[in-house]
C-alpha cells in the first residue's frame, strides 16, 4: 500500500471498526421498492424513506424521462445565472400551493436547505434554538450561521420557554424537525408556535419526514395541526415520500426574495436537473389524486405500532412510518440487523453519531407499498432475533 500523509486514516478506520461505528455501503441490485435485491438476495425493504412507494412508480419515472427530453439532462448553471428553467418555476408554484403559502424556493436537497437557509436569517448577534434530536443538517446550518446555538431537551417546551425568555439575542430562530427522523415522533408544534409568538421568534419547521405523510392533503405536520399560518419557514424534502430528489422552503414572498440573494446553498450551486423536478411534479399529482396511499400507510403504521408496543418497545408517540427499535449498544443493533437479514428483512442498525450513545437501534420504516403480511412476518422474525441477542 502507498505510504504517505494519509497514513493516519488506517488507524482511524481501525478505531471505527473496533467501536462498531464503521459504515459501509450496501449496493442495491434493483430499483427502490418494498422488496429490493441486496447481495444477490431479495429482501423486504424496511429502511427506505420512500414512504408513499413512489420512487419506483412508473408515472414518476416517465415524468422524469419526459422532463429530461423536454428541458435537458442538466440545468447547466445555478438558477441565478443561466439555470432558471421553466420547470423550476412550475414546481415552486406547485409546492407553494401544497403549503398554501405565497411562495416557495427550491433547494438541491434537504441538507442544502438546512445548511444554508439559517445563515440567511440569523448571524452573529442572533440565536438559534434547536431540539437536541433535530437532524444533523440543522446543526451544521446553525454552525455555519455563526449565531449562538442553543439546544433544548427533546420536545421540552418548558426548557424552550426558559431559554427564549433568557435570551438577549437580536433575532431568534426556533428550528425543529416536524417528525424526528430516528424516532418517528412529532414536535409539540402548537406549543412551539405559541412560544415563538410570545417571544417574537421566527419558526422554521423541517417537514422532511412529514410531507406526503401527515395532514389532510399531505402537506405535513403543520397542516395536520392547523398551524400552517404560524410557521415562518416551511422546509420540506422531495427525496422521501415524494419519491424524487431535492428540497424547498415555502413561506412569504419576501422570505423567498431574501433567500435568492442570501442563501449560499442556493446561490452557489447548480440548479436541480429537470428529471428530478418532473418526477416531483408527477408525485404531487399522485399525492392529490390518490389519498388512499396515505390511508394504507396509516393502517400499516398502526399495525406495526401495536406489534412493537406488544413487544415492549416505546413506540406510543410514533406518528409517521418510522419506528425506533432501540436495543442499546452498537453490537446488539448490528447483530439484530444481521439476524433479520438472514430472515429476509433489510433493516439498518443506526448508531452514534446519528443517534445518542447507548440508543443504537433498528430504524424500521414502512412504505405504502408494503402489505400487512410483511409487517406480521417482520414482527415474527424480530421475535426470533431478539431471543438470540446477547443481554443489553
Ligand atoms: N432533514 C431531516 C429531518 C432529515 O431526516 C433529512 C434526511 N435524512 C434531511 C433533512 C436531509 O434531506 P435530504 O436527504 O433531502 O438531503
Short mmCIF file of C-alpha atoms and ligand atoms in Angstrom, two decimals:
data_model
loop_
_atom_site.label_atom_id
_atom_site.label_comp_id
_atom_site.label_asym_id
_atom_site.label_seq_id
_atom_site.Cartn_x
_atom_site.Cartn_y
_atom_site.Cartn_z
CA UNK A 1 0.00 0.00 0.00
CA UNK A 2 1.21 3.52 -0.69
CA UNK A 3 2.71 5.30 2.33
CA UNK A 4 2.18 8.96 2.83
CA UNK A 5 0.35 11.78 4.56
CA UNK A 6 -2.92 9.81 4.56
CA UNK A 7 -1.47 7.00 6.72
CA UNK A 8 -3.39 8.24 9.76
CA UNK A 9 -6.60 7.08 8.05
CA UNK A 10 -5.69 3.41 8.66
CA UNK A 11 -5.72 3.93 12.42
CA UNK A 12 -8.90 5.96 12.25
CA UNK A 13 -10.71 3.24 10.27
CA UNK A 14 -9.46 0.62 12.69
CA UNK A 15 -10.81 2.62 15.63
CA UNK A 16 -14.20 2.99 13.91
CA UNK A 17 -14.30 -0.77 13.27
CA UNK A 18 -13.38 -1.63 16.86
CA UNK A 19 -16.16 0.60 18.17
CA UNK A 20 -18.77 -0.81 15.76
CA UNK A 21 -19.06 2.61 14.13
CA UNK A 22 -17.57 1.96 10.71
CA UNK A 23 -20.10 2.50 7.94
CA UNK A 24 -20.31 0.57 4.69
CA UNK A 25 -22.34 0.91 1.52
CA UNK A 26 -24.84 -1.78 0.54
CA UNK A 27 -25.45 -1.57 -3.20
CA UNK A 28 -28.98 -2.45 -4.30
CA UNK A 29 -29.34 -4.72 -7.29
CA UNK A 30 -32.80 -3.39 -8.08
CA UNK A 31 -34.80 -0.18 -8.13
CA UNK A 32 -36.12 1.22 -4.87
CA UNK A 33 -39.25 -0.62 -3.69
CA UNK A 34 -40.90 -2.63 -0.90
CA UNK A 35 -38.72 -5.60 -1.86
CA UNK A 36 -35.15 -4.97 -3.06
CA UNK A 37 -32.23 -7.06 -4.10
CA UNK A 38 -29.21 -6.79 -1.79
CA UNK A 39 -26.15 -9.02 -2.05
CA UNK A 40 -27.95 -11.19 -4.62
CA UNK A 41 -30.97 -11.83 -2.35
CA UNK A 42 -34.48 -10.40 -2.42
CA UNK A 43 -35.21 -8.74 0.92
CA UNK A 44 -38.23 -6.92 2.32
CA UNK A 45 -37.00 -3.33 2.42
CA UNK A 46 -37.69 -1.75 5.79
CA UNK A 47 -35.15 1.05 5.64
CA UNK A 48 -36.06 3.44 2.86
CA UNK A 49 -37.76 6.83 3.22
CA UNK A 50 -39.87 6.17 0.14
CA UNK A 51 -42.94 6.36 2.37
CA UNK A 52 -45.55 6.54 -0.38
CA UNK A 53 -43.82 3.94 -2.52
CA UNK A 54 -43.31 6.46 -5.34
CA UNK A 55 -39.58 6.23 -6.09
CA UNK A 56 -40.12 3.30 -8.44
CA UNK A 57 -43.57 4.37 -9.66
CA UNK A 58 -43.75 4.18 -13.49
CA UNK A 59 -45.53 7.57 -13.64
CA UNK A 60 -42.67 9.33 -11.84
CA UNK A 61 -40.10 7.55 -13.97
CA UNK A 62 -41.93 8.55 -17.15
CA UNK A 63 -42.26 12.15 -15.96
CA UNK A 64 -38.54 12.27 -15.17
CA UNK A 65 -37.73 10.98 -18.64
CA UNK A 66 -40.15 13.41 -20.31
CA UNK A 67 -38.70 16.37 -18.41
CA UNK A 68 -35.17 15.38 -19.39
CA UNK A 69 -36.20 15.09 -23.03
CA UNK A 70 -38.01 18.43 -22.97
CA UNK A 71 -35.63 20.55 -20.86
CA UNK A 72 -32.30 18.73 -20.81
CA UNK A 73 -30.29 16.27 -18.74
CA UNK A 74 -28.74 19.01 -16.64
CA UNK A 75 -29.73 22.56 -15.75
CA UNK A 76 -26.35 23.89 -16.87
CA UNK A 77 -25.87 26.63 -14.29
CA UNK A 78 -27.12 28.00 -10.99
CA UNK A 79 -30.62 29.44 -11.01
CA UNK A 80 -29.26 32.99 -10.77
CA UNK A 81 -27.01 32.59 -13.80
CA UNK A 82 -28.44 30.62 -16.73
CA UNK A 83 -30.06 27.68 -14.92
CA UNK A 84 -33.54 29.02 -14.10
CA UNK A 85 -35.60 26.61 -16.20
CA UNK A 86 -39.37 26.73 -16.71
CA UNK A 87 -39.84 23.51 -14.76
CA UNK A 88 -38.30 25.07 -11.63
CA UNK A 89 -40.97 27.75 -11.62
CA UNK A 90 -43.74 25.22 -12.22
CA UNK A 91 -42.56 23.07 -9.35
CA UNK A 92 -42.19 26.03 -7.00
CA UNK A 93 -45.77 27.09 -7.76
CA UNK A 94 -46.99 23.57 -7.01
CA UNK A 95 -45.06 23.39 -3.72
CA UNK A 96 -46.30 26.82 -2.62
CA UNK A 97 -49.85 25.63 -3.38
CA UNK A 98 -49.32 22.44 -1.34
CA UNK A 99 -48.41 24.58 1.68
CA UNK A 100 -50.97 27.30 0.87
CA UNK A 101 -48.01 29.69 1.02
CA UNK A 102 -47.41 32.71 -1.23
CA UNK A 103 -44.04 31.42 -2.45
CA UNK A 104 -41.56 28.57 -2.48
CA UNK A 105 -37.91 28.24 -3.39
CA UNK A 106 -36.24 25.02 -4.50
CA UNK A 107 -33.01 23.89 -2.86
CA UNK A 108 -30.94 20.99 -4.08
CA UNK A 109 -31.52 18.74 -1.08
CA UNK A 110 -32.77 18.90 2.45
CA UNK A 111 -29.17 19.03 3.53
CA UNK A 112 -28.58 22.10 1.34
CA UNK A 113 -31.70 23.75 2.73
CA UNK A 114 -30.83 23.26 6.37
CA UNK A 115 -27.17 24.01 5.83
CA UNK A 116 -27.85 27.31 4.07
CA UNK A 117 -31.18 28.84 5.00
CA UNK A 118 -30.46 29.57 8.70
CA UNK A 119 -27.44 31.71 7.79
CA UNK A 120 -29.67 33.86 5.59
CA UNK A 121 -31.93 34.56 8.57
CA UNK A 122 -29.58 34.91 11.52
CA UNK A 123 -25.96 35.81 12.21
CA UNK A 124 -23.50 36.65 14.96
CA UNK A 125 -25.83 38.74 17.12
CA UNK A 126 -28.61 36.19 16.97
CA UNK A 127 -29.58 32.81 18.43
CA UNK A 128 -30.93 29.53 17.08
CA UNK A 129 -32.96 27.29 19.38
CA UNK A 130 -32.97 23.67 18.30
CA UNK A 131 -34.34 20.40 19.71
CA UNK A 132 -31.46 18.09 20.68
CA UNK A 133 -32.81 15.48 18.27
CA UNK A 134 -33.01 17.84 15.27
CA UNK A 135 -31.36 16.47 12.15
CA UNK A 136 -27.59 16.83 11.73
CA UNK A 137 -28.07 19.20 8.79
CA UNK A 138 -29.82 21.68 11.09
CA UNK A 139 -26.86 21.62 13.46
CA UNK A 140 -24.50 22.18 10.55
CA UNK A 141 -26.61 25.08 9.27
CA UNK A 142 -26.70 26.62 12.73
CA UNK A 143 -22.92 26.40 12.99
CA UNK A 144 -22.49 27.96 9.55
CA UNK A 145 -24.79 30.85 10.53
CA UNK A 146 -22.45 31.83 13.39
CA UNK A 147 -25.49 32.50 15.57
CA UNK A 148 -25.41 31.11 19.12
CA UNK A 149 -26.76 27.55 19.00
CA UNK A 150 -28.96 26.77 21.99
CA UNK A 151 -30.25 23.19 22.28
CA UNK A 152 -33.32 22.25 24.29
CA UNK A 153 -34.25 18.77 25.56
CA UNK A 154 -36.32 16.75 23.15
CA UNK A 155 -39.80 18.26 22.90
CA UNK A 156 -39.33 20.16 26.18
CA UNK A 157 -41.50 23.28 25.92
CA UNK A 158 -40.68 24.44 29.45
CA UNK A 159 -36.99 24.47 28.72
CA UNK A 160 -37.53 26.22 25.39
CA UNK A 161 -39.67 28.85 27.14
CA UNK A 162 -36.93 29.48 29.73
CA UNK A 163 -34.21 29.71 27.10
CA UNK A 164 -36.21 32.12 24.94
CA UNK A 165 -37.05 34.28 27.95
CA UNK A 166 -33.39 34.43 28.98
CA UNK A 167 -32.09 35.24 25.50
CA UNK A 168 -30.80 38.72 24.72
CA UNK A 169 -30.20 37.92 21.06
CA UNK A 170 -31.17 40.42 18.38
CA UNK A 171 -33.10 37.86 16.30
CA UNK A 172 -34.27 34.44 17.47
CA UNK A 173 -34.93 31.44 15.24
CA UNK A 174 -36.50 28.23 16.53
CA UNK A 175 -35.83 25.23 14.29
CA UNK A 176 -37.47 21.87 14.78
CA UNK A 177 -37.96 18.67 12.87
CA UNK A 178 -41.70 18.16 12.38
CA UNK A 179 -41.27 14.39 12.63
CA UNK A 180 -37.98 13.28 14.17
CA UNK A 181 -36.02 11.21 11.70
CA UNK A 182 -34.82 8.44 14.01
CA UNK A 183 -37.78 8.33 16.42
CA UNK A 184 -40.89 8.90 14.29
CA UNK A 185 -42.47 11.19 16.90
CA UNK A 186 -43.80 14.69 16.29
CA UNK A 187 -42.63 18.03 17.66
CA UNK A 188 -45.09 19.78 20.03
CA UNK A 189 -45.68 22.34 17.31
CA UNK A 190 -48.65 24.19 18.78
CA UNK A 191 -46.67 24.92 21.95
CA UNK A 192 -43.56 25.89 19.99
CA UNK A 193 -45.58 28.24 17.77
CA UNK A 194 -47.09 29.88 20.83
CA UNK A 195 -43.66 30.43 22.39
CA UNK A 196 -42.40 31.91 19.13
CA UNK A 197 -45.34 34.32 19.10
CA UNK A 198 -44.74 35.30 22.70
CA UNK A 199 -41.05 35.96 22.19
CA UNK A 200 -41.15 37.34 18.65
CA UNK A 201 -39.06 34.41 17.39
CA UNK A 202 -39.09 33.05 13.84
CA UNK A 203 -40.30 29.45 13.46
CA UNK A 204 -38.59 27.12 10.98
CA UNK A 205 -40.09 23.64 10.63
CA UNK A 206 -38.33 20.80 8.81
CA UNK A 207 -41.15 18.70 7.39
CA UNK A 208 -38.77 16.19 5.72
CA UNK A 209 -40.49 13.11 7.16
CA UNK A 210 -43.98 14.61 7.33
CA UNK A 211 -44.60 15.93 3.81
CA UNK A 212 -46.65 13.41 1.87
CA UNK A 213 -47.44 11.54 5.08
CA UNK A 214 -49.29 13.82 7.51
CA UNK A 215 -52.08 16.37 7.06
CA UNK A 216 -55.37 16.29 5.15
CA UNK A 217 -53.60 16.97 1.83
CA UNK A 218 -50.21 15.55 2.80
CA UNK A 219 -48.62 18.95 3.42
CA UNK A 220 -47.14 17.79 6.72
CA UNK A 221 -47.40 18.24 10.47
CA UNK A 222 -48.25 21.96 10.44
CA UNK A 223 -51.17 21.19 8.15
CA UNK A 224 -52.25 18.26 10.34
CA UNK A 225 -52.38 20.58 13.36
CA UNK A 226 -53.89 23.59 11.56
CA UNK A 227 -50.74 25.61 12.20
CA UNK A 228 -49.58 26.40 8.67
CA UNK A 229 -50.11 30.12 9.09
CA UNK A 230 -47.96 30.15 12.24
CA UNK A 231 -44.86 28.68 10.57
CA UNK A 232 -42.49 31.25 9.08
CA UNK A 233 -40.23 28.85 7.20
CA UNK A 234 -41.70 25.54 5.98
CA UNK A 235 -38.92 23.35 4.73
CA UNK A 236 -39.56 20.03 3.03
CA UNK A 237 -37.64 17.41 1.13
CA UNK A 238 -38.53 15.72 -2.14
CA UNK A 239 -36.39 12.59 -1.82
CA UNK A 240 -38.51 10.84 0.78
CA UNK A 241 -42.32 10.48 0.48
CA UNK A 242 -42.32 12.37 -2.81
CA UNK A 243 -40.06 9.77 -4.36
CA UNK A 244 -37.64 12.03 -6.25
CA UNK A 245 -34.92 14.43 -5.13
CA UNK A 246 -34.48 18.00 -3.94
CA UNK A 247 -35.98 20.22 -1.27
CA UNK A 248 -37.73 23.54 -0.80
CA UNK A 249 -38.65 26.30 1.55
CA UNK A 250 -42.23 27.65 1.44
CA UNK A 251 -43.29 30.91 3.02
CA UNK A 252 -43.75 34.60 2.35
CA UNK A 253 -42.58 36.14 -0.93
CA UNK A 254 -40.10 38.39 0.91
CA UNK A 255 -38.55 35.31 2.52
CA UNK A 256 -38.03 33.81 -0.95
CA UNK A 257 -36.61 37.13 -2.16
CA UNK A 258 -34.10 37.26 0.65
CA UNK A 259 -33.02 33.64 0.15
CA UNK A 260 -32.45 34.28 -3.56
CA UNK A 261 -29.74 36.76 -2.62
CA UNK A 262 -28.52 35.50 0.73
CA UNK A 263 -28.79 31.72 0.88
CA UNK A 264 -25.34 30.48 -0.07
CA UNK A 265 -26.51 26.90 -0.71
CA UNK A 266 -28.94 28.32 -3.27
CA UNK A 267 -26.69 30.95 -4.85
CA UNK A 268 -23.52 28.91 -5.27
CA UNK A 269 -24.79 25.64 -6.70
CA UNK A 270 -26.10 24.28 -9.98
CA UNK A 271 -29.90 24.15 -10.20
CA UNK A 272 -31.77 20.84 -9.87
CA UNK A 273 -31.92 18.83 -13.10
CA UNK A 274 -35.27 18.76 -14.95
CA UNK A 275 -35.73 15.00 -14.42
CA UNK A 276 -35.88 15.37 -10.63
CA UNK A 277 -38.37 18.25 -10.95
CA UNK A 278 -40.54 16.37 -13.45
CA UNK A 279 -40.72 13.37 -11.14
CA UNK A 280 -41.71 15.60 -8.21
CA UNK A 281 -44.49 17.26 -10.20
CA UNK A 282 -45.83 13.78 -11.01
CA UNK A 283 -45.54 12.80 -7.33
CA UNK A 284 -47.56 15.86 -6.27
CA UNK A 285 -50.26 14.82 -8.73
CA UNK A 286 -50.31 11.29 -7.26
CA UNK A 287 -50.47 12.79 -3.75
CA UNK A 288 -53.55 14.77 -4.78
CA UNK A 289 -55.26 12.02 -6.75
CA UNK A 290 -54.57 9.00 -4.53
CA UNK A 291 -55.21 9.87 -0.88
CA UNK A 292 -55.76 6.13 -0.32
CA UNK A 293 -51.98 5.69 -0.36
CA UNK A 294 -51.70 7.70 2.85
CA UNK A 295 -54.64 5.82 4.34
CA UNK A 296 -52.98 2.49 3.52
CA UNK A 297 -49.74 3.67 5.05
CA UNK A 298 -51.59 4.87 8.16
CA UNK A 299 -53.11 1.39 8.63
CA UNK A 300 -49.69 -0.25 8.31
CA UNK A 301 -48.21 2.22 10.81
CA UNK A 302 -50.97 1.36 13.30
CA UNK A 303 -50.31 -2.37 12.82
CA UNK A 304 -46.56 -2.03 13.34
CA UNK A 305 -47.05 0.30 16.32
CA UNK A 306 -49.33 -2.23 18.03
CA UNK A 307 -46.95 -5.10 17.26
CA UNK A 308 -43.87 -3.33 18.60
CA UNK A 309 -45.70 -1.97 21.64
CA UNK A 310 -46.80 -5.53 22.49
CA UNK A 311 -43.11 -6.47 22.47
CA UNK A 312 -42.28 -3.74 24.95
CA UNK A 313 -40.83 -1.13 22.58
CA UNK A 314 -41.52 2.54 23.28
CA UNK A 315 -43.43 3.48 20.14
CA UNK A 316 -46.56 5.11 21.57
CA UNK A 317 -45.55 8.54 20.25
CA UNK A 318 -44.76 7.38 16.71
CA UNK A 319 -46.91 9.29 14.19
CA UNK A 320 -45.05 8.50 10.98
CA UNK A 321 -43.79 5.33 9.27
CA UNK A 322 -40.54 5.41 11.30
CA UNK A 323 -40.13 3.03 14.24
CA UNK A 324 -37.21 3.13 16.67
CA UNK A 325 -36.45 -0.40 17.87
CA UNK A 326 -33.93 0.73 20.48
CA UNK A 327 -31.52 -2.03 21.51
CA UNK A 328 -28.78 -0.12 23.36
CA UNK A 329 -25.22 -0.87 22.32
CA UNK A 330 -23.88 -0.87 18.76
CA UNK A 331 -23.13 -4.62 18.83
CA UNK A 332 -26.69 -5.56 19.72
CA UNK A 333 -28.13 -3.37 16.99
CA UNK A 334 -25.70 -4.79 14.43
CA UNK A 335 -26.45 -8.37 15.49
CA UNK A 336 -30.19 -7.77 15.24
CA UNK A 337 -29.86 -6.27 11.76
CA UNK A 338 -27.77 -9.27 10.68
CA UNK A 339 -30.31 -11.73 12.10
CA UNK A 340 -33.14 -10.01 10.31
CA UNK A 341 -31.13 -10.03 7.09
CA UNK A 342 -30.78 -13.81 7.36
CA UNK A 343 -34.55 -14.00 7.68
CA UNK A 344 -35.18 -11.88 4.59
CA UNK A 345 -35.56 -8.35 6.01
CA UNK A 346 -33.39 -5.38 5.09
CA UNK A 347 -33.16 -3.16 8.18
CA UNK A 348 -30.21 -0.98 9.16
CA UNK A 349 -28.59 -0.59 12.53
CA UNK A 350 -28.46 3.12 13.37
CA UNK A 351 -25.58 4.05 15.63
CA UNK A 352 -23.88 7.17 17.03
CA UNK A 353 -23.38 9.87 15.91
CA UNK A 354 -26.71 9.54 14.10
CA UNK A 355 -28.39 8.70 17.45
CA UNK A 356 -27.20 9.35 21.04
CA UNK A 357 -24.75 6.83 22.55
CA UNK A 358 -26.49 3.90 24.23
CA UNK A 359 -29.57 4.20 21.98
CA UNK A 360 -28.35 2.25 18.95
CA UNK A 361 -31.35 0.88 17.22
CA UNK A 362 -33.03 -0.59 14.25
CA UNK A 363 -34.84 2.13 12.37
CA UNK A 364 -37.77 0.32 10.79
CA UNK A 365 -39.51 2.28 8.05
CA UNK A 366 -42.69 1.36 6.21
CA UNK A 367 -43.99 2.41 2.83
CA UNK A 368 -47.43 2.34 1.22
CA UNK A 369 -46.04 -0.43 -0.97
CA UNK A 370 -45.78 -2.87 1.94
CA UNK A 371 -48.56 -5.23 2.92
CA UNK A 372 -49.89 -6.23 6.36
CA UNK A 373 -48.46 -9.73 5.84
CA UNK A 374 -44.96 -8.23 5.58
CA UNK A 375 -45.45 -6.33 8.84
CA UNK A 376 -46.56 -9.53 10.57
CA UNK A 377 -43.69 -11.57 9.10
CA UNK A 378 -41.22 -8.92 10.25
CA UNK A 379 -42.59 -9.00 13.80
CA UNK A 380 -42.25 -12.80 13.82
CA UNK A 381 -38.65 -12.58 12.61
CA UNK A 382 -37.92 -9.89 15.20
CA UNK A 383 -39.10 -12.23 17.98
CA UNK A 384 -36.62 -14.89 16.85
CA UNK A 385 -33.78 -12.40 16.55
CA UNK A 386 -34.42 -10.77 19.93
CA UNK A 387 -34.47 -14.18 21.62
CA UNK A 388 -30.98 -14.86 20.27
CA UNK A 389 -29.45 -11.47 21.18
CA UNK A 390 -26.89 -11.14 23.98
CA UNK A 391 -28.28 -9.26 27.02
CA UNK A 392 -28.16 -5.45 26.92
N1 LIG B 1 -34.00 16.92 7.47
C1 LIG B 1 -34.31 15.77 8.06
C2 LIG B 1 -35.15 15.77 9.29
C3 LIG B 1 -33.83 14.57 7.51
O1 LIG B 1 -34.10 13.40 8.10
C4 LIG B 1 -33.04 14.61 6.34
C5 LIG B 1 -32.53 13.37 5.64
N2 LIG B 1 -32.38 12.25 6.32
C6 LIG B 1 -32.75 15.84 5.79
C7 LIG B 1 -33.24 16.98 6.37
C8 LIG B 1 -31.89 15.94 4.57
O2 LIG B 1 -32.70 15.83 3.43
P1 LIG B 1 -32.06 15.33 2.06
O3 LIG B 1 -31.97 13.86 2.17
O4 LIG B 1 -33.03 15.81 1.04
O5 LIG B 1 -30.73 15.99 1.94
#
